[in-house]
Amino acid sequence: MKLGVCYYPEHWPRSEWAEHASSMVEMGIKVVRIGEFAWSRLEPADGELSFQWLQDSIDCLGNAGLEVVLGTPTATPPKWLVDKTPDILAVDQWGQQRRFGSRRHYCFSSPGYRQECKRIVTLLAKQFGRHPSVVAWQTDNEYGCHDTIFSYSEAARLAFSQWCSRQYADIDQLNQRWGNVFWSMEYNDFADIELPVSTVTEANPAHTLAFWRFSSDQVASFNKLQTDILRELSPGRALVHNYMGNFTDFDHYKVAKDLDVATWDNYPLGFLDRDGNCDEDLQRWYRTGHPDSSAMHHDLYRGAGRGRWWVMEQQPGPVNWAAHNPSPLPGMVRLWGWEAFAHGAEVVSYFRWQQAPFAQEQLHSGLRLPDGRNDTAAGEVATLSKEIARLGANTSGQRIDDQSIDDPAATGQPPVAAVLSETKVAIMFDYVGNAMQDIANFSGATSTAYAHFAEVYSACRRCGVNIDIVPADAPLQQYALVLLPNMVVVNEQVLASLRNCAGHIILFPGSGSRSADFATPENLAPGLLKQLIDVTVTRSETLPAFAKPSATTDEHQYHVRGWRERIDSPIEPSGYFDDSWDDDSWGFHYRQKNIHYLNATLQPQDLDAFVRHRMVEAGVTVREAQQGLRYRESGQMVFAFNYGPDQAEVGKQDFLIGNSTLNPGELAIWHKP
Ligand code: GAL
């Protein structure tokens, strides 16, 4: 459990660097990320290298005892480079070339840009790769930020047609698998393939999906180009990338295969305001963030990092980029930190050390004001730092928030770890399936497929249980309950691991409903999954928000939200919908042994009820749901977090931190009885 900070030495006079470093140490910071946007200072003109300032800065941080994460500067190609190789610029969906003047203007497919990245990363790795203070490298910065995964450039078109020719034996096969006979979309040659953009009406979903997969692969190969160099020239250093929240435009698991640690950037208030939450949720949580958003991403990226993950950027105060950017409730900076550690984070690092006095992000707060005075987050970070040191050193089981330990650097065996093996509930998250649900507007129920996934996650977390989010190839034996909200494509491998899972499995609507080329299975949905449960989907409908047909079962009255499927099956359903208009009643929820097929997306409170019933059936111990109160267990410890807006009660416990009554923004930690 270490605290970190994002720092831009190139933004500040050199005379202040030593004071910055010593103040970081005083605040309890151990890890500092630098360099990720500094290309124009590292190479002011073509081939003119200027590395001394970075060397001095790393030395300065290192001399203060800080560990350095060095970013590769490839998110910000400088002006001279853009002018030299204009094909590095990406092209947006309207055919406009993206221009210089902010960041992420490059196209992943530009061969020229790839060469330039190889060159600068090699030079940096040679210079700093064995520096004793450099403990990790961050590749680039936030792949995809500002909508930058899909580029419609000529370079992308060329690379896409080559990608297609590697995927399909010949053009006839591609035509056949995409169904190009429909609307005369057949191609005669791979070289003729267009990008799925500016089509009159929707493009062929197979085409759109292929382009999605291609673009995702371009990110992975762009990242690998850097990690190959760094592995060779900077042995022993962790290779990381900082992923984003609520972002699914590429397969993060694939990129993670070439990394050692998954990190992500957590802006709970920015996400709440930006990412389409309803007015009620905005009102409840505008100063705390949605109670499940951080936790969901912690679990997602712990899975992507195969157990190793950090928060690379954590919101310290108001940000500048959402429609509204409120201050966090006092206490939240500390709470968000503890939430991450409770989920097994190795590092929580704040963005940024000192608020920028110029350019784009002047309204984005930091740990310090632009004039170097502490901003409010600094105090909470110092408290958190003392608490994690005490918890790490605490073997006596006594309270740690009223002891006085002066040395924040005191460490012991960290008791908080990613204890994957204890977790009984898993949600399978598939990036391709998520993309397919959006391409086909499958989810119907909510604004995006990811929003539906988040509802499923929330329903689980409101039961007070630990959750793993796992990729499709994860082994499932340890779980008592596995939920599959977006497994649109199911292959033999997934089928086999579902077979090997003795726990309960919930298949959501759309499961197994398409091939990898977006075609309907010959035996209809759920395709291969019929080997687990004898159901056939004969109709899918999506409903307007006012239409909420219900089905009453022995356990609950369930209401549809958006999407419903009609099932043909010899299995007796748990109930029938109330709006069946012919003799042939429309069934709801089919179960065969441990396999459940849920043939509708549900209103949130009904999804809660459904998930809670399945947890109990599966033998998972659940807690009573309370509005903003959330739990997480780690080893022998229980964490409780109150996201508000009301006071919450956690009962009498053996507290290390906190009390039985938690005000909004407060947390408690106790030993399991
Ligand atoms: C992140 C980005 C940072 C900074 C931050 C502001 O998306 O990685 O460089 O812009 O947002 O919140």
XYZ file of N, CA, C and O and ligand atoms in Angstrom, residues 8 37 103 141-142 145 242 265 267 313 319-321 351 361 364, ligand 1:
76
model
N 4.990 17.061 -12.765
C 5.503 17.592 -14.030
C 6.651 18.555 -13.738
O 6.445 19.777 -13.723
N 4.224 13.533 -20.862
C 3.866 14.464 -21.951
C 5.046 15.340 -22.372
O 4.850 16.414 -22.937
N -3.551 16.930 -27.430
C -2.792 15.685 -27.271
C -3.531 14.546 -27.964
O -4.674 14.716 -28.397
N -0.141 7.391 -22.590
C -1.057 7.871 -21.549
C -2.493 7.676 -22.005
O -2.881 8.169 -23.070
N -3.247 6.921 -21.237
C -4.681 6.729 -21.483
C -5.007 6.491 -22.956
O -5.590 7.363 -23.629
N -8.236 8.086 -24.802
C -8.817 9.308 -24.223
C -9.148 10.287 -25.352
O -8.431 10.366 -26.345
N -1.860 3.355 -17.968
C -2.988 3.884 -17.185
C -4.269 3.874 -18.024
O -4.473 4.701 -18.890
N -7.147 5.384 -14.037
C -7.274 6.766 -13.586
C -8.690 6.999 -13.078
O -9.659 6.923 -13.842
N -11.582 9.158 -11.457
C -12.153 10.489 -11.205
C -13.632 10.338 -10.855
O -14.519 10.571 -11.704
N -3.981 7.670 -11.383
C -4.418 9.055 -11.174
C -5.683 9.013 -10.331
O -6.671 8.408 -10.729
N -12.338 18.476 -10.747
C -11.631 18.344 -12.023
C -12.134 19.464 -12.932
O -12.899 20.336 -12.493
N -11.709 19.466 -14.174
C -12.085 20.585 -15.053
C -12.899 20.140 -16.255
O -13.313 20.960 -17.056
N -13.136 18.814 -16.401
C -13.595 18.353 -17.719
C -15.025 17.837 -17.780
O -15.503 17.508 -18.858
N -3.519 12.745 -8.997
C -3.293 13.664 -10.114
C -3.733 15.043 -9.657
O -4.912 15.274 -9.485
N -5.537 22.889 -18.046
C -6.179 22.299 -16.860
C -6.043 23.174 -15.611
O -5.898 22.669 -14.496
N -8.251 22.404 -12.703
C -8.158 21.056 -12.137
C -7.307 21.127 -10.881
O -6.146 21.515 -10.921
C -6.537 12.219 -17.339
C -5.179 12.412 -17.990
C -4.343 13.448 -17.259
C -5.177 14.649 -16.936
C -6.361 14.230 -16.120
C -7.232 15.359 -15.668
O -7.464 11.756 -18.262
O -4.470 11.200 -18.020
O -3.253 13.792 -18.065
O -5.559 15.287 -18.114
O -7.142 13.371 -16.890
O -8.317 14.882 -14.925
